[in-house]
Amino acid sequence: MQFRSDNAGPAHPKVLEAMVAANTGYAPGYGADALMDGVTAQLRALFEAPEAAVYLVATGTAANALALATLCQPWQTVFCARVAHVQEDECNAPEFFSGGAKLTLVGEADKFSAAELRAAMEAEEIRGVHGAQRGPVTVTQSTELGRLYTLDELAAISEVAHGFGQPVYMDGARFSNAVAALGCTPAEMTWRAGVDAVSFGGTKNGCVGVEAVIFFDPAKAWEFELRRKRGAHLFSKHRYLSAQMAAYLEEALWLENARAANAGCARLAEGLSGVEGVAFLHAPEANALFAEMPREMHRRLMEAGAAYNLWGASPAAVRDEGGPLLARFVCDWALPEAEIDRFVEIARG
Amino acid sequence: MQFRSDNAGPAHPKVLEAMVAANTGYAPGYGADALMDGVTAQLRALFEAPEAAVYLVATGTAANALALATLCQPWQTVFCARVAHVQEDECNAPEFFSGGAKLTLVGEADKFSAAELRAAMEAEEIRGVHGAQRGPVTVTQSTELGRLYTLDELAAISEVAHGFGQPVYMDGARFSNAVAALGCTPAEMTWRAGVDAVSFGGTKNGCVGVEAVIFFDPAKAWEFELRRKRGAHLFSKHRYLSAQMAAYLEEALWLENARAANAGCARLAEGLSGVEGVAFLHAPEANALFAEMPREMHRRLMEAGAAYNLWGASPAAVRDEGGPLLARFVCDWALPEAEIDRFVEIARG
Amino acid sequence: MQFRSDNAGPAHPKVLEAMVAANTGYAPGYGADALMDGVTAQLRALFEAPEAAVYLVATGTAANALALATLCQPWQTVFCARVAHVQEDECNAPEFFSGGAKLTLVGEADKFSAAELRAAMEAEEIRGVHGAQRGPVTVTQSTELGRLYTLDELAAISEVAHGFGQPVYMDGARFSNAVAALGCTPAEMTWRAGVDAVSFGGTKNGCVGVEAVIFFDPAKAWEFELRRKRGAHLFSKHRYLSAQMAAYLEEALWLENARAANAGCARLAEGLSGVEGVAFLHAPEANALFAEMPREMHRRLMEAGAAYNLWGASPAAVRDEGGPLLARFVCDWALPEAEIDRFVEIARG
Amino acid sequence: MQFRSDNAGPAHPKVLEAMVAANTGYAPGYGADALMDGVTAQLRALFEAPEAAVYLVATGTAANALALATLCQPWQTVFCARVAHVQEDECNAPEFFSGGAKLTLVGEADKFSAAELRAAMEAEEIRGVHGAQRGPVTVTQSTELGRLYTLDELAAISEVAHGFGQPVYMDGARFSNAVAALGCTPAEMTWRAGVDAVSFGGTKNGCVGVEAVIFFDPAKAWEFELRRKRGAHLFSKHRYLSAQMAAYLEEALWLENARAANAGCARLAEGLSGVEGVAFLHAPEANALFAEMPREMHRRLMEAGAAYNLWGASPAAVRDEGGPLLARFVCDWALPEAEIDRFVEIARG
């Protein structure tokens, strides 16, 4: 009953098999391995972007921080959602990698509308040289609260950003879950909707540790390479990153895994739906469910071995008296249906 | 009718006289001038802080950014008000000088309460190594909206900050206006209320360009000196900063100027009070008044030569149709009463 | 005939087997995996340092840059050899991670003496606040030119550094090769010789991508953790780093691999010794040989498929007329003896 | 007998008179004062550069650090002389403002030749993404050791830099002394010789604290403005910087002062020439003389009140036994001839 995070589960066996298969003979380092050529070609094909610049890094924070720094100037501010990973979970990595840019929080939680973005972008820079200057816009898809931007919402956001001359970066740590849920193509969810750069996350969806960063306009490709090296994120034995990504792309493992994770979350939501005392923050749209539950139910689940995180409260809170507590339940590709069902059963009491 | 800013007016003649008087013979550079010894002694006496480390810089942003960077780590977040100068008017200087720290906005506008601060500080760091770590707290006194923290409010805020092991820095660009308004001593408004470091602003109150930065605990004095030099804010011909500050301290010119500025603002507020269509954002407490006025009144005033800034709107807005517009009126020490009275008269129509 | 780098070869099969073995079930992320507990215990035992703080990162540059930044202040200068990896091969990562520290180059090439260090450290800081301040000292062991510091040399260097109140960091990307060559213990080559922190490299010696960073004094452990996270070097699926390091430590695979690499290099040197036209830069002491060869010999070797790097010249230089060219030959653990012998044979002509 | 530095002496009375004259009424802040319009026009005329972007800052380190940061990327290295002010006297300000660029030291001391520069620039970047990338070139004119680049030398250096696609920045803290000595025009010593940006120093030559930064190509003007603000170097009461510079430009006060300083230095050199035991490091070319003197002579001079700095030795060294000690003697515009003559007399013994 493991709902703590989609990075707590195992990698898909095919990913490790690919790493083992790559472990033969000598190969040029630092991204010049032959496997990477294939990965680049595959990702360009998948995104229908034959000119795109494609790079691999090993962590989602590296992908976000390096991509944003490449799109940003130190005197600018990045527009992001209030609970964006870049704001809450990266220990100031965006500020560090950008050389001191600011983050401006838009909207109320994990999503913002084009109108909210416009208002925020208009509010900046009326102070001329004194205020932070407008910088890139970043959205997370699927969001930190398990929701989705529709293609129309993305296009509207991009239009606002571009109207101010600023690019859009998509934090795609759970990109695959979003594509699976929306039933669209990667191209539709990115450049066709105005997204300028995206991370295509592997780590949370069955890889060991790999994220692709894709710039649809390759103008800043060399700058990104220098930033990656300077950030110590260029792997000497790069072939093991390439091998992971190659396996992940092979026969659309990325999509298969994402569908499994989303299906698990839907099963969980269906199971909990209508259970006395359980209230969803909102209907889950990808692979994460946020639900309030009575403390007694939390205690029962945790005692039975369920693993998940409370949201905005410390774990100890379940032992205190009080009202219901919000929790996050993330389903990964490997989660057995039986575990989900057992969880629901225990919740039902 | 100059209400644009308290840095648009002239310096007090005594300040320039002191600079001229200092302009004789050779003097050691970089803060080793004899005048600075006197300034240090005077400021320690004024603040009743015989151990304090005292430094001069030439801009308020330098004072804020260097002081906060000295009190902060790059992985921390600084707690400040939503419209704090460090957030809105320094083009990311705090992020730059701190090496990438974040700013967390507390409260609704220019002030925050101890309770709001506690909530904000509690919310940080529940994410362990993932989130920004708690850093220093900064308050502006008097505030960017012309209000004051009471001594009790300051003490309560300091107590919260210290409870989390964090220091309090006071942006004292308008320190003198606050002391004049509260009728307290500099010590009461700083270390006796738990403030750990403060800028004692001269530029906005009759100097050419000088701010003192005071650390009541001198433990980080040498670090500050290195940061000042590395930030290119150590003046070779430092004596001209010292001379300004010496003149500013002499016979409490700082207090005399601040009282004049505050009195001007009170006169303005009294004059505008009850004028049809004029609504104060709040009663002015120092030397800045924020008031909504009908656009027609703005047009009349501006045509007559009144200079001031709209707040949250571009200057062109006065020419459009629409509701009243908020404006800021800042009074400096030099503003003639007759100019204030003329302004009021024109506003009355 | 692969002598390009010790990161061009494969990982040891046991390392990948360990990763596959770790790929089961759910595990806490971000370094809280059970495997890491074992790794910490094993490394503390290996280094006879029960209090040491132990962390894993995935690249050597990350190890160096994060460790130095932790030991350094932005206004300091790091003392390193002229061809140190931190100076030549990290695209300013030390400057980036430290927030702008400087590097002062000591000695003529890959090593410096205690006397040279003392002279360099004395030369700094006579300018008071104006110059860069003295910072940590870093040595690479084995060096970038395939040489070793003796234990006495290390102790003398540490004594100088400590005499100025500065710590010593050892870049141990090839730590194992040095221990194998010196026949000493890890403790003798580090803290017993005054080294304060060290990277224990796995990547160049049979791992996929893992380096341990060890602080013998754990006082800055938490700061390192924050820097690692902020630098995007904290792995969510950390267990795969732990698994690599566990396999590397198991039955001293690290030492076995290093001995194999060193033996290969000795075999190569012996084979080339006395070959007409071949001149060693110095006798190889670990797993890298630097030798000048006539251009004709280079062409012959390269045409036969030998892979290695010219040193200080572009690859195209072998096609031009001119004198002999210096090349670097690095042997890794996997290099077959037959390949070495074939190389020697071709060199002999 | 004040030879310590050209920033130890007084400002020219005209400069302070101009500040006093500017101290009347209200003026727009932050560089929008009317005086600055005149300064911009005058500097463009003086440099025969009608398109140039012109800014004022208050310290030489600010001018250097901001200009270089504007011309540089964080992953590049700046080429400078070994004893350049940016290397030795700015406490890592260039590294700080550039976000972590490196400095590569060229030549043996205060000057380097085009050939030395070419060798250094060729040596960089053969490592591709691994090494620091080539960045701007900076020369100091007159140099830190009181020498000059000829116009031909400057042109040759610029040609090398431009050949690598890199700009040239001239640290002109003593620009006026160089123009006075060379008898050329500002344009000849800058853009006509290929210099892309320059600081036109006022502080060391009779101002209170002001340096102009001039970009002959205004493409990066707005970036410089943002960097200046973010670096806390934009003065609110900017008119007092403008007033200084206006006075400095009026009737070529800058040139008159520089000629006086240079003449003082020539007089000093002539007086010391042939004095037993005095050996010049090289013939002085501007306003600074470097000479070795017996310790006994140093003691005699210092006891008589002469003020100057030993070079590469602590002040205490004069009291020890030993060989001659090198000292720096800087003459400023205000130094009375009688003081120089008295110094020479005492030196003669």
Tab-separated table of C-alpha atoms in Angstrom, chain B residues 2 4-13 16 19-20 23-30 58-59 61-62 65 85 89-93 96-97 99 202-209 226-227 229-237 239-240 332-336, chain D residues 2 4-13 16 19-20 23-30 58-59 61-62 65 85 89-93 96-97 99 202-209 226-227 229-237 239-240 332-336:
chain	number	residue	atom	x	y	z
B	2	GLN	CA	7.099	68.173	-5.053
B	4	ARG	CA	7.396	62.494	-5.778
B	5	SER	CA	9.927	61.117	-3.336
B	6	ASP	CA	12.029	62.124	-0.404
B	7	ASN	CA	15.066	61.542	-2.578
B	8	ALA	CA	14.050	64.152	-5.151
B	9	GLY	CA	14.760	67.093	-2.892
B	10	PRO	CA	18.053	68.746	-2.062
B	11	ALA	CA	20.489	67.736	0.624
B	12	HIS	CA	20.586	69.854	3.725
B	13	PRO	CA	23.145	72.656	3.311
B	16	LEU	CA	27.332	69.758	1.827
B	19	MET	CA	31.735	67.640	2.682
B	20	VAL	CA	33.440	70.852	1.673
B	23	ASN	CA	37.932	68.377	1.457
B	24	THR	CA	41.305	69.324	2.744
B	25	GLY	CA	44.582	67.480	2.766
B	26	TYR	CA	45.210	63.767	2.636
B	27	ALA	CA	43.208	61.131	4.461
B	28	PRO	CA	43.450	57.358	4.634
B	29	GLY	CA	40.897	55.731	2.348
B	30	TYR	CA	38.439	52.859	2.611
B	58	ALA	CA	25.961	55.098	-0.287
B	59	THR	CA	22.589	53.607	-1.242
B	61	THR	CA	19.611	49.087	-1.585
B	62	ALA	CA	23.267	48.457	-0.762
B	65	ALA	CA	21.175	43.775	0.313
B	85	HIS	CA	11.370	47.658	-0.858
B	89	ASP	CA	12.205	48.022	-5.722
B	90	GLU	CA	15.631	46.450	-5.801
B	91	CYS	CA	15.645	44.533	-9.091
B	92	ASN	CA	16.549	41.285	-7.280
B	93	ALA	CA	19.433	42.781	-5.334
B	96	PHE	CA	21.903	38.624	-6.001
B	97	PHE	CA	23.815	39.577	-2.869
B	99	GLY	CA	23.630	34.162	-3.664
B	202	GLY	CA	20.483	59.459	5.507
B	203	THR	CA	19.805	59.760	1.801
B	204	LYS	CA	16.047	60.288	1.996
B	205	ASN	CA	16.330	62.693	4.881
B	206	GLY	CA	18.732	65.368	3.822
B	207	CYS	CA	21.999	63.683	2.890
B	208	VAL	CA	23.597	63.352	-0.518
B	209	GLY	CA	23.930	59.578	-0.391
B	226	LEU	CA	34.251	41.649	2.869
B	227	ARG	CA	30.777	41.657	1.375
B	229	LYS	CA	34.172	45.403	-0.678
B	230	ARG	CA	33.175	42.484	-2.938
B	231	GLY	CA	29.958	44.326	-3.736
B	232	ALA	CA	32.013	47.375	-4.804
B	233	HIS	CA	30.442	49.453	-2.054
B	234	LEU	CA	33.591	50.331	-0.154
B	235	PHE	CA	34.459	53.914	-1.014
B	236	SER	CA	38.098	54.817	-1.487
B	237	LYS	CA	37.423	58.444	-0.600
B	239	ARG	CA	35.724	60.630	4.139
B	240	TYR	CA	32.924	62.154	2.090
B	332	ASP	CA	10.747	65.626	2.534
B	333	TRP	CA	12.422	67.922	5.036
B	334	ALA	CA	12.752	70.777	2.533
B	335	LEU	CA	9.218	71.039	1.321
B	336	PRO	CA	7.892	74.583	1.912
D	2	GLN	CA	51.719	61.915	0.512
D	4	ARG	CA	50.095	56.534	-0.698
D	5	SER	CA	47.445	56.668	-3.362
D	6	ASP	CA	45.741	59.061	-5.705
D	7	ASN	CA	42.583	58.483	-3.730
D	8	ALA	CA	44.043	59.782	-0.495
D	9	GLY	CA	44.120	63.380	-1.581
D	10	PRO	CA	41.317	65.929	-1.693
D	11	ALA	CA	38.811	66.443	-4.464
D	12	HIS	CA	39.331	69.444	-6.665
D	13	PRO	CA	37.454	72.453	-5.253
D	16	LEU	CA	32.668	70.254	-4.649
D	19	MET	CA	27.940	69.601	-5.994
D	20	VAL	CA	26.958	72.587	-3.904
D	23	ASN	CA	22.011	71.282	-4.343
D	24	THR	CA	18.989	73.337	-5.111
D	25	GLY	CA	15.395	72.405	-5.636
D	26	TYR	CA	13.940	69.104	-6.705
D	27	ALA	CA	15.369	66.847	-9.399
D	28	PRO	CA	14.296	63.507	-10.804
D	29	GLY	CA	16.318	60.681	-9.282
D	30	TYR	CA	18.067	57.593	-10.581
D	58	ALA	CA	30.602	55.824	-7.608
D	59	THR	CA	33.507	53.389	-7.333
D	61	THR	CA	35.370	48.458	-8.634
D	62	ALA	CA	31.705	48.972	-9.487
D	65	ALA	CA	32.712	44.588	-12.143
D	85	HIS	CA	43.092	45.502	-10.135
D	89	ASP	CA	42.153	44.402	-5.393
D	90	GLU	CA	38.467	43.723	-5.713
D	91	CYS	CA	37.884	40.863	-3.267
D	92	ASN	CA	36.345	38.711	-6.012
D	93	ALA	CA	33.952	41.394	-7.236
D	96	PHE	CA	30.566	37.930	-7.901
D	97	PHE	CA	29.041	40.279	-10.445
D	99	GLY	CA	27.959	35.014	-11.520
D	202	GLY	CA	37.155	60.495	-11.835
D	203	THR	CA	37.730	59.380	-8.259
D	204	LYS	CA	41.528	59.065	-8.426
D	205	ASN	CA	41.905	62.306	-10.321
D	206	GLY	CA	40.118	64.950	-8.336
D	207	CYS	CA	36.529	63.834	-7.892
D	208	VAL	CA	34.749	62.761	-4.726
D	209	GLY	CA	33.593	59.422	-6.091
D	226	LEU	CA	19.610	46.485	-14.754
D	227	ARG	CA	22.922	45.197	-13.479
D	229	LYS	CA	20.401	48.698	-10.158
D	230	ARG	CA	20.610	45.052	-9.039
D	231	GLY	CA	24.133	45.736	-7.802
D	232	ALA	CA	22.785	48.622	-5.697
D	233	HIS	CA	24.891	51.083	-7.637
D	234	LEU	CA	22.098	53.248	-9.017
D	235	PHE	CA	22.029	56.450	-6.970
D	236	SER	CA	18.685	57.925	-6.075
D	237	LYS	CA	20.192	61.400	-5.747
D	239	ARG	CA	22.522	64.588	-9.560
D	240	TYR	CA	25.508	64.660	-7.224
D	332	ASP	CA	47.906	62.946	-7.348
D	333	TRP	CA	46.886	66.240	-8.867
D	334	ALA	CA	47.099	68.103	-5.562
D	335	LEU	CA	50.570	67.131	-4.459
D	336	PRO	CA	52.669	70.287	-3.888
